[in-house]
CSV table of C-alpha atoms in Angstrom, one decimal:
chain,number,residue,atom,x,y,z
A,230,UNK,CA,-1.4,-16.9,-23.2
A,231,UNK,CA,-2.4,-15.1,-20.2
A,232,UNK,CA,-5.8,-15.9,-20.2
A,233,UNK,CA,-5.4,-19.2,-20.8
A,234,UNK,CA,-2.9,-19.6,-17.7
A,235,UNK,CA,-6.2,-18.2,-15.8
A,236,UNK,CA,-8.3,-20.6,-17.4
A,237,UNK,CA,-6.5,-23.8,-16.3
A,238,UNK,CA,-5.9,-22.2,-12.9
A,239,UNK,CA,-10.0,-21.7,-12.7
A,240,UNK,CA,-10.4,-25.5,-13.9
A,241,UNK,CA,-7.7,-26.6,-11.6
A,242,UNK,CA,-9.3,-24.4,-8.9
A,243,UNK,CA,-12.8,-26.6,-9.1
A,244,UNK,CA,-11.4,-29.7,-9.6
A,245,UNK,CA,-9.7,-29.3,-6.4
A,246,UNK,CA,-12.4,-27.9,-4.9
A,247,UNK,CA,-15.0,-30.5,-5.8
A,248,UNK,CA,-12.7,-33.2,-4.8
A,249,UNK,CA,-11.8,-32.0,-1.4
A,250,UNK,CA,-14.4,-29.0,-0.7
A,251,UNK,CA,-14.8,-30.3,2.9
A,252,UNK,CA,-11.2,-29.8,4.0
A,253,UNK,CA,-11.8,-25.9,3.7
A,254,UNK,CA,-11.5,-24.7,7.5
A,255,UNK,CA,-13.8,-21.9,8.6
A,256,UNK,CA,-12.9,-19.6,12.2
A,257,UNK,CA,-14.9,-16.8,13.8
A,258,UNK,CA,-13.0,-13.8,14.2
A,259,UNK,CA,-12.8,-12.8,18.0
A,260,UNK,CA,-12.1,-8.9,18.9
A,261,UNK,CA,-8.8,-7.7,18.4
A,262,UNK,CA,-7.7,-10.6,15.6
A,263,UNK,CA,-5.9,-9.6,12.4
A,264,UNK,CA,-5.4,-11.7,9.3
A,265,UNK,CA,-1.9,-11.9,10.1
A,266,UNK,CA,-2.8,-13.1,14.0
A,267,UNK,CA,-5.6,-14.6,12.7
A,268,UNK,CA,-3.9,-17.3,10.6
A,269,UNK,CA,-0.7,-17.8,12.7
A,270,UNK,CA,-3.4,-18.5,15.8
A,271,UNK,CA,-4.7,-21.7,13.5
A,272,UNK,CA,-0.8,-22.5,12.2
A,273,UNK,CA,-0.9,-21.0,8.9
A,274,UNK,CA,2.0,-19.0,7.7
A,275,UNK,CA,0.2,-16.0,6.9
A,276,UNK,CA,2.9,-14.5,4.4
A,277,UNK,CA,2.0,-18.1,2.2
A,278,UNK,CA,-2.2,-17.4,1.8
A,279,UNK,CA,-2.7,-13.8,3.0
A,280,UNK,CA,-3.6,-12.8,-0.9
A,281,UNK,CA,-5.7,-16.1,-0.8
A,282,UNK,CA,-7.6,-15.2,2.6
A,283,UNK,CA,-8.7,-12.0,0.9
A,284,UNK,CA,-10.1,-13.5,-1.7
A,285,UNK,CA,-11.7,-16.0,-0.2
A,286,UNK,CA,-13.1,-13.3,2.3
A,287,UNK,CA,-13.5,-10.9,0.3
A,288,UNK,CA,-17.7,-9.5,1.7
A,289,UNK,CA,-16.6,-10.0,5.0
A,290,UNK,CA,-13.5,-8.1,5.0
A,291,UNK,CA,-13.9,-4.0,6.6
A,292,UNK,CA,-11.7,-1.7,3.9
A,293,UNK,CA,-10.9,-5.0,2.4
A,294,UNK,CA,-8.4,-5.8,4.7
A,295,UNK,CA,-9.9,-5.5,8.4
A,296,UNK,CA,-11.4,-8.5,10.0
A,297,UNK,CA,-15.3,-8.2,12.1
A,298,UNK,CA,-15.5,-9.9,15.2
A,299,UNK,CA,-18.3,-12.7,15.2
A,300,UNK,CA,-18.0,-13.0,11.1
A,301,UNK,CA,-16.7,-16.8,9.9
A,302,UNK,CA,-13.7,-16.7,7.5
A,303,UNK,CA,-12.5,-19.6,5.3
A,304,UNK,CA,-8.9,-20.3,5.8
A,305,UNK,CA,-7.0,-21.4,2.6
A,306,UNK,CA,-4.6,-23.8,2.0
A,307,UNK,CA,-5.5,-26.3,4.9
A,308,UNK,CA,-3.6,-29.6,4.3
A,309,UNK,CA,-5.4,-31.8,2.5
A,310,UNK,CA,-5.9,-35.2,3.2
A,311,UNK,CA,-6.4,-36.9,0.3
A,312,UNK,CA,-5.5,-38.8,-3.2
A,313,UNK,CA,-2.1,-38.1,-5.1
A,314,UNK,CA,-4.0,-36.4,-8.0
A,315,UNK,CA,-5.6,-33.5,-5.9
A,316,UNK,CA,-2.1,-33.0,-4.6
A,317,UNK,CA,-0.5,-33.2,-8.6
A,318,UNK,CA,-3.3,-31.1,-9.3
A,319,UNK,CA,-2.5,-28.1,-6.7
A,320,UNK,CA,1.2,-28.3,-7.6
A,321,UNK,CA,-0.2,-26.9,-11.1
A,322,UNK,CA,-1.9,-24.7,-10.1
A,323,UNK,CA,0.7,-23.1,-7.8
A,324,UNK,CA,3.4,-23.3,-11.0
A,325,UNK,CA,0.6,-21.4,-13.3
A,326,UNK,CA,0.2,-18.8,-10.6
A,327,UNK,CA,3.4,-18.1,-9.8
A,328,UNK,CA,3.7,-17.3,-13.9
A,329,UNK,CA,1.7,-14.9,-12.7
A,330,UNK,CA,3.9,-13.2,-10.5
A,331,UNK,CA,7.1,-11.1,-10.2
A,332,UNK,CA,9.3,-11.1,-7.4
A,333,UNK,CA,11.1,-7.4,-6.2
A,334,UNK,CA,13.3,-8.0,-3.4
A,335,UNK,CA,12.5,-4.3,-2.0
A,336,UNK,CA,9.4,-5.2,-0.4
A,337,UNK,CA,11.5,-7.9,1.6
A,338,UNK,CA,11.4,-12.0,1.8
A,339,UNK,CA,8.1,-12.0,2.8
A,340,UNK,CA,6.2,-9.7,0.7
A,341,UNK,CA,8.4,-10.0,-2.6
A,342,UNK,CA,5.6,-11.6,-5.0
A,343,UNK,CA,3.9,-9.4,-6.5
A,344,UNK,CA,0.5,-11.3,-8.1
A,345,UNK,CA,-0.8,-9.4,-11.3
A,346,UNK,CA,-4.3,-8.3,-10.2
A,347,UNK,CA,-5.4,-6.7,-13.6
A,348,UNK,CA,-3.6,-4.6,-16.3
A,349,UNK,CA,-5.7,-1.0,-15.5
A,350,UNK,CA,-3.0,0.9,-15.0
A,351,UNK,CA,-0.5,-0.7,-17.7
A,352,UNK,CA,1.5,2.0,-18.8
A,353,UNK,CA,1.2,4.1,-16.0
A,354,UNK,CA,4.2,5.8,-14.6
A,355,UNK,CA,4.1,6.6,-10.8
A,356,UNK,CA,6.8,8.1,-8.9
A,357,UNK,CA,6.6,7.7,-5.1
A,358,UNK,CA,8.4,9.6,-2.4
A,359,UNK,CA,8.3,8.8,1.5
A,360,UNK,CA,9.0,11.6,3.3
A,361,UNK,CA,12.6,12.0,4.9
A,362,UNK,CA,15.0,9.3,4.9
A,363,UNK,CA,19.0,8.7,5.5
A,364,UNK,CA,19.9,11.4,8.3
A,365,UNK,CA,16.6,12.5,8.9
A,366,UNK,CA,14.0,10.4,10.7
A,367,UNK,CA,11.4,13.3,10.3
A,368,UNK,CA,8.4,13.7,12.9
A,369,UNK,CA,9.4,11.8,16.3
A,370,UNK,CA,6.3,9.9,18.1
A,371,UNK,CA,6.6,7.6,21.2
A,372,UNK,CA,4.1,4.8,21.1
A,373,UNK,CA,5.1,1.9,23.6
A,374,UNK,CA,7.3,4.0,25.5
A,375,UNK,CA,9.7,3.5,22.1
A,376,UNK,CA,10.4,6.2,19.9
A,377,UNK,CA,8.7,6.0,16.5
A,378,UNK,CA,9.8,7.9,13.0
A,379,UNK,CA,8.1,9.1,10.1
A,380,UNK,CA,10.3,8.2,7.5
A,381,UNK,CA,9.6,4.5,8.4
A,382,UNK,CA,5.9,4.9,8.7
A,383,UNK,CA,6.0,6.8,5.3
A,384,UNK,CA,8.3,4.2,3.7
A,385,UNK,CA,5.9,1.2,5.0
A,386,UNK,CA,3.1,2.7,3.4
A,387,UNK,CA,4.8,3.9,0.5
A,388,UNK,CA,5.9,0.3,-0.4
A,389,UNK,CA,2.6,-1.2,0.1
A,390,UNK,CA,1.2,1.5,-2.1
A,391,UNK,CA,4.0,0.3,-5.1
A,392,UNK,CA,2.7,-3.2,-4.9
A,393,UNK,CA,-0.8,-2.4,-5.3
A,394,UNK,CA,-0.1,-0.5,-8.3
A,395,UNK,CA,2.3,-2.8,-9.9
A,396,UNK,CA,-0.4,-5.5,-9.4
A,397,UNK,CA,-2.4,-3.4,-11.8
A,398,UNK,CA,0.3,-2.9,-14.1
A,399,UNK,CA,2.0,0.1,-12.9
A,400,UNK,CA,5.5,0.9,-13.8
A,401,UNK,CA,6.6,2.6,-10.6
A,402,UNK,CA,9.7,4.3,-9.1
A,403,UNK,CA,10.0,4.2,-5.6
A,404,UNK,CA,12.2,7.4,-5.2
A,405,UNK,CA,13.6,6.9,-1.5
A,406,UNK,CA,14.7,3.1,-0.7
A,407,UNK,CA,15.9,1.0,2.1
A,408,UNK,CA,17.2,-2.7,1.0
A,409,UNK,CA,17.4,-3.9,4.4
A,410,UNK,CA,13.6,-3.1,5.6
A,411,UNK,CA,11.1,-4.0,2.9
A,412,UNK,CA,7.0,-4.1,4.1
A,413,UNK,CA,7.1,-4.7,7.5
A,414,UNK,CA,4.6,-6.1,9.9
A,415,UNK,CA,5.5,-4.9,13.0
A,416,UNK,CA,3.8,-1.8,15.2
A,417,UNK,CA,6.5,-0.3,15.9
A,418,UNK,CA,9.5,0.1,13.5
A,419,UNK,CA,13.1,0.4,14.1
A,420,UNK,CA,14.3,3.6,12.9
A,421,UNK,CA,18.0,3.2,11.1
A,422,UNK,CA,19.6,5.7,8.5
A,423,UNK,CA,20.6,4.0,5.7
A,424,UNK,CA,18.0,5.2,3.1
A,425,UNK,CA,19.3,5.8,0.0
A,426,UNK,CA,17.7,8.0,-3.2
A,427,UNK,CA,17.1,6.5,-6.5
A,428,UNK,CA,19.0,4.8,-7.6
A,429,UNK,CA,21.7,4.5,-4.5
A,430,UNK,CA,22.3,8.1,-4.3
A,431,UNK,CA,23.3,9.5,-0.7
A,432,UNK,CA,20.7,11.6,1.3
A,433,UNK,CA,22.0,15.0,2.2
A,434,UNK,CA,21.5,16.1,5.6
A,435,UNK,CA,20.9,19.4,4.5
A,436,UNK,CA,17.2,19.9,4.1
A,437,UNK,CA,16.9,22.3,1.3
A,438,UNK,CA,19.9,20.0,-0.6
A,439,UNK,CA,17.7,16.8,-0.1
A,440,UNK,CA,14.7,18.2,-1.0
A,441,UNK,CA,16.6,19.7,-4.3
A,442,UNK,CA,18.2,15.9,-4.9
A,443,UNK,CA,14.6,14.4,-4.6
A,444,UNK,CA,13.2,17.2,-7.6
A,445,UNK,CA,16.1,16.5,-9.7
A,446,UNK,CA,15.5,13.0,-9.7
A,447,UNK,CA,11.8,13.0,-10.3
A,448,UNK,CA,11.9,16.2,-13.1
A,449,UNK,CA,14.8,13.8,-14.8
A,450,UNK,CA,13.0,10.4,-15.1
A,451,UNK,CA,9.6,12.3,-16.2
A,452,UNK,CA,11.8,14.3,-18.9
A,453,UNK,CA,13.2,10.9,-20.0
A,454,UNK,CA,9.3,8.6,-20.0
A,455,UNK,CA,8.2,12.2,-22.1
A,456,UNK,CA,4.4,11.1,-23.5
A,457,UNK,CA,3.6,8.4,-21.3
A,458,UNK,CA,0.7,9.1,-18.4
A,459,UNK,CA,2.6,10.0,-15.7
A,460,UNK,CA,1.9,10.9,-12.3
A,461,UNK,CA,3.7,11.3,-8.4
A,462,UNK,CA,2.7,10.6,-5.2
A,463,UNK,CA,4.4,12.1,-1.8
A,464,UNK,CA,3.6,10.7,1.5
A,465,UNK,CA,4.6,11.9,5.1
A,466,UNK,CA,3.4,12.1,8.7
A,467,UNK,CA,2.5,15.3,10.1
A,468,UNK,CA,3.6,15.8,13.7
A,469,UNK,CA,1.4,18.3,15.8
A,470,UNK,CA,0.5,19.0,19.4
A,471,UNK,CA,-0.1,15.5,21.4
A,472,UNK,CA,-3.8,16.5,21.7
A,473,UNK,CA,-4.8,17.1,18.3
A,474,UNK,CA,-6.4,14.7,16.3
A,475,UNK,CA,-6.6,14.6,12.4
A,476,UNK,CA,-7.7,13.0,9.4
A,477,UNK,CA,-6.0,12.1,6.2
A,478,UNK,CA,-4.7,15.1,4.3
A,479,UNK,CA,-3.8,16.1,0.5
A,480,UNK,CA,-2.3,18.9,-1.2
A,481,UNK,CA,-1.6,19.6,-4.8
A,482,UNK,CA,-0.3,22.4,-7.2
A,483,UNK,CA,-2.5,25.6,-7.2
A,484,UNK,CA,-2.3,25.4,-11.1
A,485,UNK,CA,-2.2,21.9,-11.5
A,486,UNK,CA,-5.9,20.6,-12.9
A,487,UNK,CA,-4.5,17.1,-12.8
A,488,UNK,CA,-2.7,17.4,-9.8
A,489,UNK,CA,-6.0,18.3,-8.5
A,490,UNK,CA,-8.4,15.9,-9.6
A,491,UNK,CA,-5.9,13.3,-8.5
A,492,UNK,CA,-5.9,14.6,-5.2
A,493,UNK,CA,-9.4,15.0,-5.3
A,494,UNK,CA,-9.9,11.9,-6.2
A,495,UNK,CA,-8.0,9.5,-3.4
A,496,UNK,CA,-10.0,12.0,-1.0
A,497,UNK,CA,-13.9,11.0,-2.5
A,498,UNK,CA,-12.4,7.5,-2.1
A,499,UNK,CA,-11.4,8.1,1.3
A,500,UNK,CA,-14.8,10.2,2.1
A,501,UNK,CA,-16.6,6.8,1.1
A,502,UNK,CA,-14.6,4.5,2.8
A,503,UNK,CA,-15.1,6.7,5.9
A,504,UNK,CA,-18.6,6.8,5.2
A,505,UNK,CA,-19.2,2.7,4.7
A,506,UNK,CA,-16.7,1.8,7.6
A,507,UNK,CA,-17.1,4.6,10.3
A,508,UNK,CA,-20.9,6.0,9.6
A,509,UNK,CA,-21.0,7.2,13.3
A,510,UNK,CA,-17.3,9.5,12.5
A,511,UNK,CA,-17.4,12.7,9.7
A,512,UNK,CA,-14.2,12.4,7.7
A,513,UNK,CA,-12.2,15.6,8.1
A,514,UNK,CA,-10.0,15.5,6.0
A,515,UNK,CA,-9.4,18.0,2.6
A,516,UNK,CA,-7.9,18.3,-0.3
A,517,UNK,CA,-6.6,21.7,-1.1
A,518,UNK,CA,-3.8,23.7,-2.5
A,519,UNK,CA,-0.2,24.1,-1.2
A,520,UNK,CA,2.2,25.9,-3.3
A,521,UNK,CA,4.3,26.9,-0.6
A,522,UNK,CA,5.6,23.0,-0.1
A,523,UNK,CA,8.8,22.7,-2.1
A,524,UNK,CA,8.2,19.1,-4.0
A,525,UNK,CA,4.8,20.0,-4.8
A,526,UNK,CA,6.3,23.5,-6.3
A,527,UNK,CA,8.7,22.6,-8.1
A,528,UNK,CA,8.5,19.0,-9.5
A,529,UNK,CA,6.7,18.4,-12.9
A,530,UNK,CA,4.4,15.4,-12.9
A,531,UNK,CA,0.8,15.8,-12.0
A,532,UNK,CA,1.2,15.3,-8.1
A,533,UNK,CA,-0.9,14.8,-4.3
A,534,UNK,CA,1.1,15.4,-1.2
A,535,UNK,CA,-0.3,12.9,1.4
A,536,UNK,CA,-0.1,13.9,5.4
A,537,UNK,CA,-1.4,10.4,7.0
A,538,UNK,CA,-2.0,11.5,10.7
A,539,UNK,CA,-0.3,13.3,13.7
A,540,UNK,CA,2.5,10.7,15.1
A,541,UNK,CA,1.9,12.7,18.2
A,542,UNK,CA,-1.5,11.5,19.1
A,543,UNK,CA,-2.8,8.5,20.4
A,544,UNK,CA,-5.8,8.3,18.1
A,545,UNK,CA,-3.6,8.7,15.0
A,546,UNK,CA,-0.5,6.5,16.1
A,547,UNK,CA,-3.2,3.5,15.7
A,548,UNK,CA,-4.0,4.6,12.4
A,549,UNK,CA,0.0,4.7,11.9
A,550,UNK,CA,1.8,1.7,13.3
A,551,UNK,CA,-1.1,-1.0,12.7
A,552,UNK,CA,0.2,-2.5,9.6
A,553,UNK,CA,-3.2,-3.6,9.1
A,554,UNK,CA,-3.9,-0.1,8.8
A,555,UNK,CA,-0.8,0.6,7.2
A,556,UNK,CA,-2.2,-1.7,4.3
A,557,UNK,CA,-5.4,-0.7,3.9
A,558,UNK,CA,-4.2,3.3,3.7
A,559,UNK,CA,-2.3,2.0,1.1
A,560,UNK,CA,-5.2,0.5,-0.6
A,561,UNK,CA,-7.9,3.0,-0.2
A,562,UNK,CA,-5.0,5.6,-2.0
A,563,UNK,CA,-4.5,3.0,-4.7
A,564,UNK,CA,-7.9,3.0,-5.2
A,565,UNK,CA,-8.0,7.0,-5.6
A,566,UNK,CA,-5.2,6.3,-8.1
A,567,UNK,CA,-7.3,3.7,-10.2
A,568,UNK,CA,-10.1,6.2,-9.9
A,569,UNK,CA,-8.8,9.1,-11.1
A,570,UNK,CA,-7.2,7.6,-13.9
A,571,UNK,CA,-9.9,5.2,-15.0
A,572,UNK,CA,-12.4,8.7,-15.1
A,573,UNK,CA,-9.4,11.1,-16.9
């Protein structure tokens, strides 16, 4: 049934196309534009066609998500100007795609659908934990002259990451949750302390407490999906002096072989992006063991502890509060995902 949804949206797709190919509107990218500014510069909501952009632009996208100055991108959904039966025709194809996708109110108004991309990680259990949360903001940055947090930063990317997966199937537990915030799209994020942990339980200000709660309820759900391909996924900002600049780190369990290759494997992914998007810049960033963190020591699932950046330093705060940024870090670690489990 599926497939044959995709079928008729294909058919629909060309008959459209053929009927009213020359409404498609084409823009050159100028420096500094975004997809978001991009399409809200020629009166497109962007939150309506962002998926569409990308797909449209797919080769002339940097990590998929970034735009190149001077490159000429198609902007979808333009108004069309033309018979009722192109217009019948695009309502159908809007109902079969939205068959397509599930709305989850935790990534917010405007990012809720969820489109299925493909079913590669059906069955996949993920667990994700954003770093701090409730009474603790974690590593303080100004950017703006405004204070920044981690935990917001870490929650952004952290929900990004969840939709990717889900769009490939994924069954996945976002372990620290605020219902008021969802994805957001702003550079810097206003810091509140009304995170909750799954399911609605309340953050203890205590460190060693929360990070005890946070085990508990990971080593539970794993005991109770027992035999199912699971895996988890912790992701925080690093703070270090304001001068120090550093890449993307990730840690796993010293006697963890799957914990390993996982984090092994978002790094190649990483490594290559570097090398294809920033050939002039080395990527510093490792993979290694660390025991000594408590989640990684002591909860069960296969795991890679993710430090994005410093939210200190300048160089890394861009890598941090661009949400454009904050999307494609989400992507390029999705893609590690897909690649470690696709070569298990």
């Amino acid at each position: 049934m599926k497939h044959n949804s995709f079928t008729i949206l294909f058919l629909l797709f060309l008959s459209v196309f053929c009927v009213a190919q020359d409404s498609l509107k084409t823009v050159v990218a100028e420096p500094g534009d975004g997809i978001l500014s991009l399409l809200r510069k020629h009166g497109v909501n962007p939150y309506d066609v962002y998926d569409e952009f990308v797909t449209l632009n797919n080769h002339d996208l940097r990590d998929s998500v970034h735009l190149i100055a001077g490159k000429i991108y198609v902007i979808p959904h333009v108004k069309l100007d033309t018979v009722a039966i192109v217009d019948s025709l695009q309502q159908q194809a809007k109902e079969i795609k939205k068959l397509e996708s599930v709305a989850y109110d935790i990534f917010g108004d405007k990012h809720k659908n969820v489109i299925s991309k493909s079913e590669r990680l059906k069955g996949n259990i993920y667990y994700l934990v954003s770093g701090h949360g409730g009474p603790d903001p974690g590593a303080m940055g100004v950017y703006a002259g405004k204070a920044i947090a981690e935990d917001e930063y870490a929650y952004d990317i952290t929900l990004r990451l969840a939709k990717e997966l889900m769009a490939h199937g994924a069954k996945v537990y976002i372990i620290i949750q605020d219902e008021n915030d969802g994805i957001r799209d702003d550079f810097v994020l206003e810091i509140d302390h009304d995170e909750v942990a799954y399911p609605d339980k309340t953050i203890p200000l205590n460190q060693v407490a929360r990070l005890k709660q946070r085990v508990e309820i990971v080593n539970n759900l794993y005991k109770s999906n027992k035999g199912k391909y699971q895996r988890l996924i912790v992701t925080h900002v690093d703070s270090r002096s304001e001068g120090q600049n550093i890449d993307v780190f990730f840690y796993h369990h010293e006697h963890s072989k799957n914990g390993k290759k996982l984090a092994e494997s978002i790094h190649k992914t990483f490594e290559a992006k570097y090398k294809k998007y920033q050939p002039n810049r080395s990527y510093a960033g490792t993979f290694e063991d660390r025991t000594s963190l408590y989640l990684v020591k002591k909860t069960h699932p296969a795991m890679t502890f993710i430090e994005i950046g410093n939210i200190r330093n300048a160089k890394d705060q861009v890598r941090i509060v661009d949400p454009d940024n904050r999307q494609a870090l989400a992507k390029w670690i999705s893609e590690g995902i897909l690649l470690d489990f696709e070569e298990k």
